[in-house]
Amino acid sequence: MARKVDAEARRRYSEDQEHAERLPGLLERVAAAERALGAAHRSGAGIEELHLLSTALDTALTDAMRAAYARERVLIGPRGADRIYRRKRQATPGIRRATELAERLLSAREEHRLQGIERVPRRVAAA
């Protein structure tokens, strides 16, 4: 017997589908941001440029992570608000892989925030 899904759950599911479709492009953006930051480090770029590239990588990781979690919710389905249904679906191999990707992106973002973002020193105002 198919259970009915309310309009709000269908709307959230539709939004998640849109976000999940962007995941491959966002992963490419993360890779490009990592390459740009690495090249800047190797070339001895200034602190301001490194800071800009570091924050661009942070933004790319955040967007990709959100899309990966949206993909997980899409794979679970519109009935994902039901705790028991969601737990059963999360045990399947495809959804488990989607969850692992989302968690890897989350970990990469947090590690980058803790250690990878270049800090720009404050400028002292002229007296």
Short mmCIF file of C-alpha atoms in Angstrom, two decimals:
data_model
loop_
_atom_site.label_atom_id
_atom_site.label_comp_id
_atom_site.label_asym_id
_atom_site.label_seq_id
_atom_site.Cartn_x
_atom_site.Cartn_y
_atom_site.Cartn_z
CA MET A 1 0.00 0.00 0.00
CA ALA A 2 1.49 3.31 -1.08
CA ARG A 3 1.59 6.02 1.54
CA LYS A 4 0.66 9.54 0.64
CA VAL A 5 3.23 12.30 0.81
CA ASP A 6 2.13 15.79 1.78
CA ALA A 7 2.67 18.81 -0.45
CA GLU A 8 5.50 20.20 1.71
CA ALA A 9 7.46 16.94 1.44
CA ARG A 10 6.98 16.92 -2.35
CA ARG A 11 8.20 20.52 -2.54
CA ARG A 12 11.33 19.76 -0.48
CA TYR A 13 11.95 16.65 -2.59
CA SER A 14 11.69 18.72 -5.76
CA GLU A 15 14.18 21.26 -4.39
CA ASP A 16 16.54 18.45 -3.40
CA GLN A 17 16.35 17.04 -6.93
CA GLU A 18 17.40 20.40 -8.36
CA HIS A 19 20.33 20.65 -5.93
CA ALA A 20 21.40 17.04 -6.50
CA GLU A 21 21.54 17.52 -10.27
CA ARG A 22 24.21 20.18 -9.77
CA LEU A 23 26.54 17.81 -7.85
CA PRO A 24 28.85 16.75 -10.74
CA GLY A 25 29.48 20.37 -11.74
CA LEU A 26 30.06 21.36 -8.13
CA LEU A 27 32.60 18.55 -7.68
CA GLU A 28 34.43 19.88 -10.75
CA ARG A 29 34.37 23.34 -9.18
CA VAL A 30 35.93 21.92 -5.99
CA ALA A 31 38.69 20.26 -8.01
CA ALA A 32 39.36 23.47 -9.95
CA ALA A 33 39.49 25.51 -6.73
CA GLU A 34 41.93 23.01 -5.19
CA ARG A 35 44.16 23.19 -8.29
CA ALA A 36 44.10 27.01 -8.26
CA LEU A 37 44.97 27.16 -4.57
CA GLY A 38 47.79 24.63 -4.99
CA ALA A 39 49.21 26.56 -7.95
CA ALA A 40 49.06 29.80 -5.96
CA HIS A 41 50.93 28.18 -3.08
CA ARG A 42 53.61 26.82 -5.43
CA SER A 43 54.06 30.18 -7.14
CA GLY A 44 54.45 32.05 -3.87
CA ALA A 45 51.30 34.18 -4.20
CA GLY A 46 50.55 36.95 -1.73
CA ILE A 47 48.46 36.43 1.37
CA GLU A 48 45.45 38.31 -0.04
CA GLU A 49 45.33 36.12 -3.14
CA LEU A 50 45.73 32.96 -1.04
CA HIS A 51 42.91 34.14 1.22
CA LEU A 52 40.61 34.73 -1.77
CA LEU A 53 41.42 31.31 -3.25
CA SER A 54 40.99 29.64 0.15
CA THR A 55 37.56 31.16 0.65
CA ALA A 56 36.60 30.19 -2.92
CA LEU A 57 37.53 26.58 -2.09
CA ASP A 58 35.50 26.78 1.12
CA THR A 59 32.46 28.00 -0.83
CA ALA A 60 32.89 25.25 -3.43
CA LEU A 61 33.18 22.57 -0.73
CA THR A 62 30.10 23.90 1.06
CA ASP A 63 28.00 23.93 -2.13
CA ALA A 64 29.15 20.44 -3.12
CA MET A 65 28.47 19.10 0.38
CA ARG A 66 24.94 20.51 0.38
CA ALA A 67 24.28 19.01 -3.05
CA ALA A 68 25.62 15.64 -1.89
CA TYR A 69 23.27 15.61 1.10
CA ALA A 70 20.43 16.62 -1.23
CA ARG A 71 21.36 13.67 -3.46
CA GLU A 72 21.18 11.38 -0.44
CA ARG A 73 17.70 12.69 0.39
CA VAL A 74 16.60 12.24 -3.25
CA LEU A 75 17.78 8.63 -3.20
CA ILE A 76 15.86 8.04 0.02
CA GLY A 77 12.71 9.46 -1.54
CA PRO A 78 9.93 11.85 -0.62
CA ARG A 79 8.91 9.67 2.34
CA GLY A 80 12.26 10.37 4.01
CA ALA A 81 10.58 12.28 6.85
CA ASP A 82 9.37 8.91 8.17
CA ARG A 83 12.18 7.85 10.52
CA ILE A 84 11.72 4.12 10.06
CA TYR A 85 11.45 4.37 6.26
CA ARG A 86 14.56 6.58 6.12
CA ARG A 87 16.61 4.18 8.28
CA LYS A 88 15.66 1.21 6.10
CA ARG A 89 16.57 3.10 2.92
CA GLN A 90 19.88 4.30 4.39
CA ALA A 91 20.98 0.70 4.74
CA THR A 92 21.01 0.16 0.96
CA PRO A 93 24.40 0.27 -0.81
CA GLY A 94 23.61 3.16 -3.17
CA ILE A 95 22.42 5.46 -0.41
CA ARG A 96 25.31 4.40 1.81
CA ARG A 97 27.76 5.51 -0.92
CA ALA A 98 25.92 8.83 -1.29
CA THR A 99 26.14 9.36 2.47
CA GLU A 100 29.86 8.56 2.46
CA LEU A 101 30.49 11.13 -0.29
CA ALA A 102 28.54 13.80 1.60
CA GLU A 103 30.41 13.05 4.82
CA ARG A 104 33.79 13.12 3.04
CA LEU A 105 32.94 16.55 1.65
CA LEU A 106 31.83 17.72 5.09
CA SER A 107 35.10 16.48 6.62
CA ALA A 108 37.16 18.11 3.87
CA ARG A 109 35.37 21.40 4.39
CA GLU A 110 35.86 21.33 8.15
CA GLU A 111 39.54 20.42 7.82
CA HIS A 112 40.00 23.20 5.28
CA ARG A 113 38.29 25.68 7.60
CA LEU A 114 40.51 24.66 10.50
CA GLN A 115 43.83 24.54 8.66
CA GLY A 116 43.57 25.69 5.06
CA ILE A 117 42.11 29.17 4.99
CA GLU A 118 44.82 31.77 4.91
CA ARG A 119 44.28 34.50 7.47
CA VAL A 120 44.81 38.07 6.36
CA PRO A 121 46.43 40.20 9.06
CA ARG A 122 44.47 43.19 10.25
CA ARG A 123 45.63 46.51 9.02
CA VAL A 124 46.36 49.16 11.61
CA ALA A 125 44.46 52.37 10.90
CA ALA A 126 46.66 55.37 10.31
CA ALA A 127 46.55 57.72 13.29
#
